[in-house]
Amino acid sequence: MPTSQTNAAQNAGTPRWLQTRSEEQGAADARSLFQQVYGYEPAGVWSAPGRVNLIGEHVDYADGISLPFALSQRTYVAAAKNDDGVYRVASRFGDPVEIVHFEIPVAEVGPGNPANWAGYAVGAIWAATEAGLMPAGGLNLAIESDVPVGAGLSSSAALECSAALAAFDLYGGATLDDAVRNGLMGASIRAENEVVGASTGGLDQRISLFGQAGHALAIDFAEDSATQVPFDIAGRGLAILIMNTNAPHQLNDGQYAARRAVIDGVTADLGVSSLRFAEEAEDASVGWAKANDVDPVEVAARVRHVVSEIARTAEAIKQVSAGDMEAFGRSMQGSHASLRDDYEVTVPELDTAVDVAMAQGALGARMTGGGFGGSAIALLREDQVEATATAVAEAFAEKGFNEPEFVVALPSDGAHRNA
Ligand code: ADP
Ligand code: MG
């Protein structure tokens, strides 16, 4: 069961570790939830992972480059067809954890409906049928997840991709190959953007479907391509520590949209497909800023983040490929500073986690995901993991922040059938 509930009063500075089920256990739990809710056995269980992004943040919607990997924390969907023409969804989640239910006629799913938690699942299934991947039809779904919700680790994409894959297997029946993965990716992105109405650039869905154990995925959004990059940190005695800040949820939808509006506006104004292809993008952004009556210094800083982050990520992919983890750690540092100072999407909790991890001797640390809360990651020696988590937990307690939680991230496989 996910242990993402927060209780600031209990924050005594001892690190709390996130419990993660084995895939066998996660699948078995989803199966028994299905049995409990619907009273019969599911046809199968499918799962898809959350992710961390190593570097290349807030550049997916700017046709940039990112380097995420898939987590061993997954969302498990037990499913079976029904003849009732409805989607029934049950999920054990929330704070406190409980079984929540939702039901909607298949024909009623579409843009803006349902715009709730179930919209991620049935929206992705709807979009996959719209894309012609499989015929539409009723489904009963039961969901168990180990991906912390709203922690910047992409529980939303894990839910979309696992549900869409379950429906595809049950109604499509064809083999899961890269063409199908691409189709399910597009459907999952469409669900998030159009059904739920949350803006996503597509990084999360791609890694949730294309992740491979032991690898990170170098994604080039301009080329719409991705390359597996071996990421064997354990072999070097290193680890990636995820530090979920559990920072209180902020009204970040407007902030994400605001950042995006600036980047989209300047990109269109300069007549390029991506700022990475613009000459002197930072200087050139002044014209757009003035025309739109926004602070040119702020706009230049936003542009500087996107341009520098794309260049940094291109370098970082070379550093990882060459096994130069010290240099890669410095790239992570540069990324965090840019997100903090130029893009202004960090919060004190994220900056504290990063600063404390660095003070403990990490090679690099940075926020990961959209920011405004969520998680930070640190690249460190395996023997530094425990002490770093303790130091971060103590710093959070001292500052009166919510209790953070920790997990060591292992590059894992993308969406697949479990049982
Ligand atoms: P993140 O993807 O970083 O975890 P989002 O805000 O994008 O955060 O997505 C979180 C939302 O996705 C939740 O508020 C909920 O609506 C939905 N969600 C994620 N996981 C589950 C789950 N296991 N069961 C039900 N809804 C879920
Ligand atoms: Mg999400």
PDB file of C-alpha atoms in Angstrom, residues 179-404:
ATOM      1  CA  ALA A 179       3.811   1.175 -33.093  1.00  0.00           C
ATOM      2  CA  VAL A 180       1.201   0.209 -30.502  1.00  0.00           C
ATOM      3  CA  ARG A 181       3.244   1.890 -27.753  1.00  0.00           C
ATOM      4  CA  ASN A 182       3.260   5.073 -29.836  1.00  0.00           C
ATOM      5  CA  GLY A 183      -0.499   4.855 -30.277  1.00  0.00           C
ATOM      6  CA  LEU A 184      -1.103   4.302 -26.570  1.00  0.00           C
ATOM      7  CA  MET A 185       1.269   7.162 -25.793  1.00  0.00           C
ATOM      8  CA  GLY A 186      -0.691   9.572 -27.981  1.00  0.00           C
ATOM      9  CA  ALA A 187      -3.945   8.377 -26.447  1.00  0.00           C
ATOM     10  CA  SER A 188      -2.630   8.855 -22.904  1.00  0.00           C
ATOM     11  CA  ILE A 189      -1.397  12.363 -23.684  1.00  0.00           C
ATOM     12  CA  ARG A 190      -4.773  13.201 -25.231  1.00  0.00           C
ATOM     13  CA  ALA A 191      -6.594  11.902 -22.145  1.00  0.00           C
ATOM     14  CA  GLU A 192      -4.588  14.130 -19.847  1.00  0.00           C
ATOM     15  CA  ASN A 193      -4.857  17.223 -22.076  1.00  0.00           C
ATOM     16  CA  GLU A 194      -8.427  16.892 -23.328  1.00  0.00           C
ATOM     17  CA  VAL A 195     -10.415  14.640 -20.999  1.00  0.00           C
ATOM     18  CA  VAL A 196      -8.981  15.680 -17.631  1.00  0.00           C
ATOM     19  CA  GLY A 197      -7.866  19.097 -18.873  1.00  0.00           C
ATOM     20  CA  ALA A 198      -4.378  18.987 -17.335  1.00  0.00           C
ATOM     21  CA  SER A 199      -1.554  20.165 -19.546  1.00  0.00           C
ATOM     22  CA  THR A 200       1.202  17.626 -20.323  1.00  0.00           C
ATOM     23  CA  GLY A 201       4.120  17.723 -22.711  1.00  0.00           C
ATOM     24  CA  GLY A 202       4.303  13.958 -23.230  1.00  0.00           C
ATOM     25  CA  LEU A 203       7.512  13.010 -21.413  1.00  0.00           C
ATOM     26  CA  ASP A 204       5.692  10.996 -18.732  1.00  0.00           C
ATOM     27  CA  GLN A 205       3.644   8.882 -21.117  1.00  0.00           C
ATOM     28  CA  ARG A 206       6.618   8.053 -23.332  1.00  0.00           C
ATOM     29  CA  ILE A 207       8.814   6.782 -20.527  1.00  0.00           C
ATOM     30  CA  SER A 208       5.930   4.894 -18.894  1.00  0.00           C
ATOM     31  CA  LEU A 209       5.469   2.925 -22.134  1.00  0.00           C
ATOM     32  CA  PHE A 210       9.041   2.748 -23.477  1.00  0.00           C
ATOM     33  CA  GLY A 211      11.111   2.386 -20.284  1.00  0.00           C
ATOM     34  CA  GLN A 212      13.618  -0.472 -20.052  1.00  0.00           C
ATOM     35  CA  ALA A 213      15.223  -1.896 -16.920  1.00  0.00           C
ATOM     36  CA  GLY A 214      18.781  -0.643 -16.445  1.00  0.00           C
ATOM     37  CA  HIS A 215      18.285   2.186 -18.921  1.00  0.00           C
ATOM     38  CA  ALA A 216      17.315   5.822 -19.089  1.00  0.00           C
ATOM     39  CA  LEU A 217      15.565   7.078 -22.211  1.00  0.00           C
ATOM     40  CA  ALA A 218      17.039   9.994 -24.178  1.00  0.00           C
ATOM     41  CA  ILE A 219      13.984  11.608 -25.732  1.00  0.00           C
ATOM     42  CA  ASP A 220      14.232  14.213 -28.474  1.00  0.00           C
ATOM     43  CA  PHE A 221      10.818  15.840 -28.695  1.00  0.00           C
ATOM     44  CA  ALA A 222      11.640  17.767 -31.880  1.00  0.00           C
ATOM     45  CA  GLU A 223      12.532  14.566 -33.698  1.00  0.00           C
ATOM     46  CA  ASP A 224       9.847  12.574 -31.881  1.00  0.00           C
ATOM     47  CA  SER A 225      12.497   9.930 -31.226  1.00  0.00           C
ATOM     48  CA  ALA A 226      13.976   8.146 -28.232  1.00  0.00           C
ATOM     49  CA  THR A 227      17.174   6.199 -27.556  1.00  0.00           C
ATOM     50  CA  GLN A 228      17.883   3.799 -24.699  1.00  0.00           C
ATOM     51  CA  VAL A 229      20.928   4.896 -22.663  1.00  0.00           C
ATOM     52  CA  PRO A 230      22.465   2.303 -20.305  1.00  0.00           C
ATOM     53  CA  PHE A 231      22.214   3.674 -16.760  1.00  0.00           C
ATOM     54  CA  ASP A 232      23.999   1.151 -14.598  1.00  0.00           C
ATOM     55  CA  ILE A 233      24.643   3.255 -11.534  1.00  0.00           C
ATOM     56  CA  ALA A 234      24.533   0.303  -9.141  1.00  0.00           C
ATOM     57  CA  GLY A 235      27.540  -1.182 -10.961  1.00  0.00           C
ATOM     58  CA  ARG A 236      29.433   1.983 -10.004  1.00  0.00           C
ATOM     59  CA  GLY A 237      28.322   1.881  -6.373  1.00  0.00           C
ATOM     60  CA  LEU A 238      25.974   4.808  -6.978  1.00  0.00           C
ATOM     61  CA  ALA A 239      22.254   5.313  -6.404  1.00  0.00           C
ATOM     62  CA  ILE A 240      19.517   7.785  -7.205  1.00  0.00           C
ATOM     63  CA  LEU A 241      17.672   8.774  -4.036  1.00  0.00           C
ATOM     64  CA  ILE A 242      14.162  10.155  -4.516  1.00  0.00           C
ATOM     65  CA  MET A 243      13.168  12.696  -1.888  1.00  0.00           C
ATOM     66  CA  ASN A 244       9.415  13.331  -2.003  1.00  0.00           C
ATOM     67  CA  THR A 245       9.023  16.666  -0.246  1.00  0.00           C
ATOM     68  CA  ASN A 246       5.289  16.190   0.427  1.00  0.00           C
ATOM     69  CA  ALA A 247       5.181  19.981   0.150  1.00  0.00           C
ATOM     70  CA  PRO A 248       1.623  21.266   0.425  1.00  0.00           C
ATOM     71  CA  HIS A 249      -0.150  21.359  -2.917  1.00  0.00           C
ATOM     72  CA  GLN A 250       0.031  24.710  -4.518  1.00  0.00           C
ATOM     73  CA  LEU A 251      -2.243  26.179  -7.155  1.00  0.00           C
ATOM     74  CA  ASN A 252       0.289  25.229  -9.773  1.00  0.00           C
ATOM     75  CA  ASP A 253      -1.930  24.713 -12.812  1.00  0.00           C
ATOM     76  CA  GLY A 254      -1.894  28.409 -13.554  1.00  0.00           C
ATOM     77  CA  GLN A 255       1.874  28.525 -13.081  1.00  0.00           C
ATOM     78  CA  TYR A 256       2.518  25.666 -15.499  1.00  0.00           C
ATOM     79  CA  ALA A 257       0.236  27.279 -18.077  1.00  0.00           C
ATOM     80  CA  ALA A 258       1.899  30.648 -17.535  1.00  0.00           C
ATOM     81  CA  ARG A 259       5.399  29.232 -18.172  1.00  0.00           C
ATOM     82  CA  ARG A 260       4.126  27.443 -21.226  1.00  0.00           C
ATOM     83  CA  ALA A 261       2.381  30.538 -22.590  1.00  0.00           C
ATOM     84  CA  VAL A 262       5.650  32.502 -22.478  1.00  0.00           C
ATOM     85  CA  ILE A 263       7.633  29.773 -24.217  1.00  0.00           C
ATOM     86  CA  ASP A 264       4.921  29.129 -26.825  1.00  0.00           C
ATOM     87  CA  GLY A 265       4.520  32.873 -27.437  1.00  0.00           C
ATOM     88  CA  VAL A 266       8.213  33.620 -27.910  1.00  0.00           C
ATOM     89  CA  THR A 267       8.683  30.493 -30.054  1.00  0.00           C
ATOM     90  CA  ALA A 268       5.866  31.540 -32.395  1.00  0.00           C
ATOM     91  CA  ASP A 269       7.096  35.139 -32.442  1.00  0.00           C
ATOM     92  CA  LEU A 270      10.572  34.032 -33.543  1.00  0.00           C
ATOM     93  CA  GLY A 271       9.091  31.818 -36.243  1.00  0.00           C
ATOM     94  CA  VAL A 272      10.921  28.667 -35.098  1.00  0.00           C
ATOM     95  CA  SER A 273       9.582  25.246 -34.133  1.00  0.00           C
ATOM     96  CA  SER A 274      11.671  25.263 -30.936  1.00  0.00           C
ATOM     97  CA  LEU A 275      13.744  27.858 -29.088  1.00  0.00           C
ATOM     98  CA  ARG A 276      16.717  25.513 -29.494  1.00  0.00           C
ATOM     99  CA  PHE A 277      16.709  26.434 -33.182  1.00  0.00           C
ATOM    100  CA  ALA A 278      16.517  30.207 -32.617  1.00  0.00           C
ATOM    101  CA  GLU A 279      19.491  32.585 -32.896  1.00  0.00           C
ATOM    102  CA  GLU A 280      20.014  34.601 -29.691  1.00  0.00           C
ATOM    103  CA  ALA A 281      16.597  33.553 -28.382  1.00  0.00           C
ATOM    104  CA  GLU A 282      17.068  35.363 -25.089  1.00  0.00           C
ATOM    105  CA  ASP A 283      17.669  38.795 -26.680  1.00  0.00           C
ATOM    106  CA  ALA A 284      15.047  38.187 -29.306  1.00  0.00           C
ATOM    107  CA  SER A 285      12.411  37.506 -26.638  1.00  0.00           C
ATOM    108  CA  VAL A 286      12.355  41.194 -25.654  1.00  0.00           C
ATOM    109  CA  GLY A 287      10.142  42.075 -28.620  1.00  0.00           C
ATOM    110  CA  TRP A 288       7.498  39.537 -27.626  1.00  0.00           C
ATOM    111  CA  ALA A 289       7.658  40.635 -23.983  1.00  0.00           C
ATOM    112  CA  LYS A 290       7.064  44.285 -24.876  1.00  0.00           C
ATOM    113  CA  ALA A 291       4.271  43.473 -27.322  1.00  0.00           C
ATOM    114  CA  ASN A 292       2.564  41.421 -24.625  1.00  0.00           C
ATOM    115  CA  ASP A 293       3.220  43.893 -21.842  1.00  0.00           C
ATOM    116  CA  VAL A 294       5.166  41.488 -19.626  1.00  0.00           C
ATOM    117  CA  ASP A 295       8.493  42.018 -17.885  1.00  0.00           C
ATOM    118  CA  PRO A 296      11.250  41.484 -20.508  1.00  0.00           C
ATOM    119  CA  VAL A 297      13.760  40.479 -17.820  1.00  0.00           C
ATOM    120  CA  GLU A 298      11.450  37.717 -16.614  1.00  0.00           C
ATOM    121  CA  VAL A 299      10.693  36.525 -20.148  1.00  0.00           C
ATOM    122  CA  ALA A 300      14.415  36.438 -20.956  1.00  0.00           C
ATOM    123  CA  ALA A 301      15.017  34.340 -17.851  1.00  0.00           C
ATOM    124  CA  ARG A 302      12.287  31.846 -18.860  1.00  0.00           C
ATOM    125  CA  VAL A 303      13.793  31.583 -22.329  1.00  0.00           C
ATOM    126  CA  ARG A 304      17.287  31.241 -20.864  1.00  0.00           C
ATOM    127  CA  HIS A 305      16.130  28.237 -18.837  1.00  0.00           C
ATOM    128  CA  VAL A 306      14.691  26.437 -21.846  1.00  0.00           C
ATOM    129  CA  VAL A 307      17.682  27.127 -24.110  1.00  0.00           C
ATOM    130  CA  SER A 308      20.301  26.314 -21.451  1.00  0.00           C
ATOM    131  CA  GLU A 309      18.439  23.228 -20.197  1.00  0.00           C
ATOM    132  CA  ILE A 310      18.264  21.743 -23.691  1.00  0.00           C
ATOM    133  CA  ALA A 311      21.997  22.347 -24.227  1.00  0.00           C
ATOM    134  CA  ARG A 312      22.771  20.974 -20.730  1.00  0.00           C
ATOM    135  CA  THR A 313      20.711  17.874 -21.360  1.00  0.00           C
ATOM    136  CA  ALA A 314      22.468  17.172 -24.657  1.00  0.00           C
ATOM    137  CA  GLU A 315      25.777  17.340 -22.751  1.00  0.00           C
ATOM    138  CA  ALA A 316      24.395  15.264 -19.886  1.00  0.00           C
ATOM    139  CA  ILE A 317      23.407  12.437 -22.229  1.00  0.00           C
ATOM    140  CA  LYS A 318      27.000  12.339 -23.479  1.00  0.00           C
ATOM    141  CA  GLN A 319      28.304  12.366 -19.906  1.00  0.00           C
ATOM    142  CA  VAL A 320      26.050   9.478 -18.864  1.00  0.00           C
ATOM    143  CA  SER A 321      26.920   7.524 -22.015  1.00  0.00           C
ATOM    144  CA  ALA A 322      30.622   8.014 -21.280  1.00  0.00           C
ATOM    145  CA  GLY A 323      30.127   6.987 -17.642  1.00  0.00           C
ATOM    146  CA  ASP A 324      31.356  10.382 -16.376  1.00  0.00           C
ATOM    147  CA  MET A 325      29.076  10.618 -13.359  1.00  0.00           C
ATOM    148  CA  GLU A 326      30.966  13.524 -11.756  1.00  0.00           C
ATOM    149  CA  ALA A 327      30.301  15.666 -14.819  1.00  0.00           C
ATOM    150  CA  PHE A 328      26.718  14.447 -14.936  1.00  0.00           C
ATOM    151  CA  GLY A 329      26.277  15.473 -11.302  1.00  0.00           C
ATOM    152  CA  ARG A 330      27.412  18.993 -12.184  1.00  0.00           C
ATOM    153  CA  SER A 331      24.858  19.084 -14.993  1.00  0.00           C
ATOM    154  CA  MET A 332      22.160  18.158 -12.478  1.00  0.00           C
ATOM    155  CA  GLN A 333      23.300  21.069 -10.328  1.00  0.00           C
ATOM    156  CA  GLY A 334      23.121  23.442 -13.277  1.00  0.00           C
ATOM    157  CA  SER A 335      19.639  22.215 -14.071  1.00  0.00           C
ATOM    158  CA  HIS A 336      18.389  22.821 -10.553  1.00  0.00           C
ATOM    159  CA  ALA A 337      19.883  26.316 -10.403  1.00  0.00           C
ATOM    160  CA  SER A 338      18.225  27.177 -13.710  1.00  0.00           C
ATOM    161  CA  LEU A 339      14.830  25.869 -12.552  1.00  0.00           C
ATOM    162  CA  ARG A 340      15.208  27.780  -9.283  1.00  0.00           C
ATOM    163  CA  ASP A 341      16.561  31.103 -10.549  1.00  0.00           C
ATOM    164  CA  ASP A 342      15.411  31.440 -14.164  1.00  0.00           C
ATOM    165  CA  TYR A 343      12.254  29.336 -14.444  1.00  0.00           C
ATOM    166  CA  GLU A 344      11.234  29.859 -10.793  1.00  0.00           C
ATOM    167  CA  VAL A 345       9.396  26.562 -10.352  1.00  0.00           C
ATOM    168  CA  THR A 346      11.075  25.335  -7.153  1.00  0.00           C
ATOM    169  CA  VAL A 347       9.818  25.797  -3.587  1.00  0.00           C
ATOM    170  CA  PRO A 348      11.848  26.026  -0.333  1.00  0.00           C
ATOM    171  CA  GLU A 349      11.329  22.288   0.304  1.00  0.00           C
ATOM    172  CA  LEU A 350      12.887  21.333  -3.048  1.00  0.00           C
ATOM    173  CA  ASP A 351      15.803  23.737  -2.585  1.00  0.00           C
ATOM    174  CA  THR A 352      16.396  22.438   0.941  1.00  0.00           C
ATOM    175  CA  ALA A 353      16.416  18.790  -0.171  1.00  0.00           C
ATOM    176  CA  VAL A 354      18.895  19.613  -2.933  1.00  0.00           C
ATOM    177  CA  ASP A 355      21.154  21.770  -0.730  1.00  0.00           C
ATOM    178  CA  VAL A 356      21.259  19.206   2.094  1.00  0.00           C
ATOM    179  CA  ALA A 357      21.985  16.333  -0.311  1.00  0.00           C
ATOM    180  CA  MET A 358      24.862  18.308  -1.824  1.00  0.00           C
ATOM    181  CA  ALA A 359      26.206  19.175   1.623  1.00  0.00           C
ATOM    182  CA  GLN A 360      26.178  15.423   2.361  1.00  0.00           C
ATOM    183  CA  GLY A 361      28.464  14.845  -0.615  1.00  0.00           C
ATOM    184  CA  ALA A 362      26.063  13.950  -3.425  1.00  0.00           C
ATOM    185  CA  LEU A 363      27.512  14.166  -6.929  1.00  0.00           C
ATOM    186  CA  GLY A 364      24.458  16.111  -8.032  1.00  0.00           C
ATOM    187  CA  ALA A 365      20.892  16.837  -6.987  1.00  0.00           C
ATOM    188  CA  ARG A 366      17.908  18.547  -8.537  1.00  0.00           C
ATOM    189  CA  MET A 367      14.157  18.836  -8.486  1.00  0.00           C
ATOM    190  CA  THR A 368      12.420  16.430 -10.859  1.00  0.00           C
ATOM    191  CA  GLY A 369       9.032  16.775 -12.541  1.00  0.00           C
ATOM    192  CA  GLY A 370       7.006  19.939 -12.862  1.00  0.00           C
ATOM    193  CA  GLY A 371       8.083  21.555  -9.581  1.00  0.00           C
ATOM    194  CA  PHE A 372       6.013  23.701  -7.182  1.00  0.00           C
ATOM    195  CA  GLY A 373       6.356  20.804  -4.729  1.00  0.00           C
ATOM    196  CA  GLY A 374       6.854  17.158  -5.620  1.00  0.00           C
ATOM    197  CA  SER A 375      10.197  15.387  -5.512  1.00  0.00           C
ATOM    198  CA  ALA A 376      13.904  16.033  -5.775  1.00  0.00           C
ATOM    199  CA  ILE A 377      16.556  13.454  -6.687  1.00  0.00           C
ATOM    200  CA  ALA A 378      20.166  13.046  -5.639  1.00  0.00           C
ATOM    201  CA  LEU A 379      22.938  11.079  -7.333  1.00  0.00           C
ATOM    202  CA  LEU A 380      25.135   9.708  -4.560  1.00  0.00           C
ATOM    203  CA  ARG A 381      27.245   6.804  -3.404  1.00  0.00           C
ATOM    204  CA  GLU A 382      25.187   3.895  -2.122  1.00  0.00           C
ATOM    205  CA  ASP A 383      26.825   4.221   1.288  1.00  0.00           C
ATOM    206  CA  GLN A 384      25.617   7.844   1.526  1.00  0.00           C
ATOM    207  CA  VAL A 385      21.939   7.056   1.026  1.00  0.00           C
ATOM    208  CA  GLU A 386      20.950   6.513   4.652  1.00  0.00           C
ATOM    209  CA  ALA A 387      22.859   9.491   6.046  1.00  0.00           C
ATOM    210  CA  THR A 388      21.542  11.788   3.327  1.00  0.00           C
ATOM    211  CA  ALA A 389      17.923  10.784   3.943  1.00  0.00           C
ATOM    212  CA  THR A 390      18.439  11.356   7.667  1.00  0.00           C
ATOM    213  CA  ALA A 391      19.984  14.773   7.110  1.00  0.00           C
ATOM    214  CA  VAL A 392      17.147  15.828   4.776  1.00  0.00           C
ATOM    215  CA  ALA A 393      14.490  14.553   7.195  1.00  0.00           C
ATOM    216  CA  GLU A 394      16.161  16.457  10.040  1.00  0.00           C
ATOM    217  CA  ALA A 395      16.389  19.655   8.003  1.00  0.00           C
ATOM    218  CA  PHE A 396      12.695  19.371   7.107  1.00  0.00           C
ATOM    219  CA  ALA A 397      11.764  18.858  10.759  1.00  0.00           C
ATOM    220  CA  GLU A 398      13.855  21.843  11.780  1.00  0.00           C
ATOM    221  CA  LYS A 399      12.234  24.081   9.186  1.00  0.00           C
ATOM    222  CA  GLY A 400       8.734  22.889  10.080  1.00  0.00           C
ATOM    223  CA  PHE A 401       8.141  21.405   6.614  1.00  0.00           C
ATOM    224  CA  ASN A 402       5.864  18.396   6.054  1.00  0.00           C
ATOM    225  CA  GLU A 403       7.503  15.023   6.592  1.00  0.00           C
ATOM    226  CA  PRO A 404       9.353  13.950   3.449  1.00  0.00           C
TER     227      PRO A 404
END
